[in-house]
Amino acid sequence: MNYFSSTEENVEVQMKNDHQADLIGQSRVDASIHGGRNIWPLKLTLHVEKFADDWKIMNIDAAMY
Protein backbone atom coordinates (compact mmCIF):
# COMPACT_ATOMS: atom_id res chain seq x y z
CA MET A 1 0.00 0.00 0.00
CA ASN A 2 1.17 3.49 -0.82
CA TYR A 3 -0.45 6.50 0.82
CA PHE A 4 -0.49 9.87 -0.95
CA SER A 5 -2.76 12.08 1.19
CA SER A 6 -5.72 12.11 3.52
CA THR A 7 -8.46 14.60 4.30
CA GLU A 8 -10.02 14.53 7.74
CA GLU A 9 -13.82 14.71 7.60
CA ASN A 10 -14.93 14.06 11.16
CA VAL A 11 -13.47 13.33 14.61
CA GLU A 12 -15.60 12.37 17.59
CA VAL A 13 -14.83 11.30 21.16
CA GLN A 14 -17.36 9.08 22.90
CA MET A 15 -16.73 8.77 26.63
CA LYS A 16 -17.82 5.43 28.08
CA ASN A 17 -16.86 6.41 31.64
CA ASP A 18 -14.04 8.34 33.36
CA HIS A 19 -11.43 5.78 32.27
CA GLN A 20 -12.63 4.50 28.89
CA ALA A 21 -13.44 6.22 25.62
CA ASP A 22 -13.64 5.70 21.87
CA LEU A 23 -11.99 8.12 19.46
CA ILE A 24 -13.62 7.87 16.04
CA GLY A 25 -12.05 9.48 13.00
CA GLN A 26 -13.31 9.53 9.42
CA SER A 27 -10.97 10.46 6.57
CA ARG A 28 -10.81 10.26 2.79
CA VAL A 29 -7.51 8.53 2.06
CA ASP A 30 -5.81 8.70 -1.34
CA ALA A 31 -3.95 5.39 -1.58
CA SER A 32 -2.72 2.76 -3.99
CA ILE A 33 -3.54 -0.81 -2.97
CA HIS A 34 -2.03 -3.59 -5.10
CA GLY A 35 -1.57 -1.11 -7.96
CA GLY A 36 -5.12 0.29 -7.95
CA ARG A 37 -5.26 3.90 -6.81
CA ASN A 38 -8.46 5.31 -5.33
CA ILE A 39 -9.78 7.60 -2.61
CA TRP A 40 -10.97 5.38 0.21
CA PRO A 41 -13.40 6.48 2.95
CA LEU A 42 -11.62 5.15 6.05
CA LYS A 43 -13.04 5.08 9.56
CA LEU A 44 -10.71 4.36 12.49
CA THR A 45 -12.07 3.66 15.96
CA LEU A 46 -9.46 3.83 18.71
CA HIS A 47 -10.53 2.21 21.99
CA VAL A 48 -8.58 3.92 24.78
CA GLU A 49 -8.25 3.50 28.54
CA LYS A 50 -6.81 5.83 31.15
CA PHE A 51 -4.09 4.54 33.48
CA ALA A 52 -3.02 7.06 36.15
CA ASP A 53 -2.78 10.28 34.07
CA ASP A 54 -2.08 8.66 30.69
CA TRP A 55 -4.47 7.47 27.97
CA LYS A 56 -3.39 4.25 26.24
CA ILE A 57 -4.70 2.82 22.95
CA MET A 58 -6.03 -0.66 23.67
CA ASN A 59 -7.38 -1.58 20.25
CA ILE A 60 -7.97 -0.03 16.83
CA ASP A 61 -10.73 -1.02 14.42
CA ALA A 62 -10.58 0.05 10.78
CA ALA A 63 -13.46 0.00 8.31
CA MET A 64 -14.74 1.81 5.28
CA TYR A 65 -17.77 4.06 5.64
C-alpha positions as a printed NumPy array, in Angstrom:
array([[  0.   ,   0.   ,   0.   ],
       [  1.173,   3.491,  -0.822],
       [ -0.452,   6.497,   0.822],
       [ -0.491,   9.874,  -0.948],
       [ -2.758,  12.079,   1.187],
       [ -5.721,  12.11 ,   3.52 ],
       [ -8.459,  14.595,   4.296],
       [-10.022,  14.533,   7.739],
       [-13.816,  14.706,   7.601],
       [-14.933,  14.064,  11.159],
       [-13.474,  13.326,  14.61 ],
       [-15.598,  12.372,  17.588],
       [-14.833,  11.301,  21.16 ],
       [-17.365,   9.076,  22.896],
       [-16.728,   8.772,  26.628],
       [-17.818,   5.429,  28.082],
       [-16.858,   6.407,  31.64 ],
       [-14.039,   8.336,  33.357],
       [-11.428,   5.779,  32.268],
       [-12.628,   4.504,  28.886],
       [-13.443,   6.225,  25.616],
       [-13.639,   5.701,  21.87 ],
       [-11.991,   8.12 ,  19.458],
       [-13.624,   7.866,  16.041],
       [-12.045,   9.478,  12.995],
       [-13.307,   9.528,   9.422],
       [-10.967,  10.456,   6.573],
       [-10.811,  10.259,   2.793],
       [ -7.512,   8.526,   2.06 ],
       [ -5.81 ,   8.696,  -1.339],
       [ -3.949,   5.385,  -1.579],
       [ -2.719,   2.765,  -3.993],
       [ -3.535,  -0.809,  -2.974],
       [ -2.033,  -3.591,  -5.103],
       [ -1.572,  -1.107,  -7.963],
       [ -5.121,   0.292,  -7.949],
       [ -5.26 ,   3.905,  -6.814],
       [ -8.459,   5.31 ,  -5.335],
       [ -9.785,   7.599,  -2.614],
       [-10.968,   5.378,   0.206],
       [-13.402,   6.476,   2.949],
       [-11.623,   5.15 ,   6.049],
       [-13.042,   5.082,   9.565],
       [-10.708,   4.362,  12.487],
       [-12.07 ,   3.663,  15.957],
       [ -9.459,   3.829,  18.713],
       [-10.532,   2.211,  21.989],
       [ -8.585,   3.919,  24.776],
       [ -8.251,   3.502,  28.543],
       [ -6.809,   5.83 ,  31.145],
       [ -4.095,   4.545,  33.481],
       [ -3.022,   7.062,  36.146],
       [ -2.78 ,  10.276,  34.07 ],
       [ -2.082,   8.661,  30.686],
       [ -4.472,   7.47 ,  27.966],
       [ -3.39 ,   4.249,  26.236],
       [ -4.702,   2.824,  22.955],
       [ -6.033,  -0.664,  23.674],
       [ -7.382,  -1.575,  20.245],
       [ -7.973,  -0.025,  16.827],
       [-10.732,  -1.021,  14.422],
       [-10.579,   0.051,  10.777],
       [-13.463,   0.002,   8.309],
       [-14.743,   1.805,   5.282],
       [-17.766,   4.065,   5.639]])
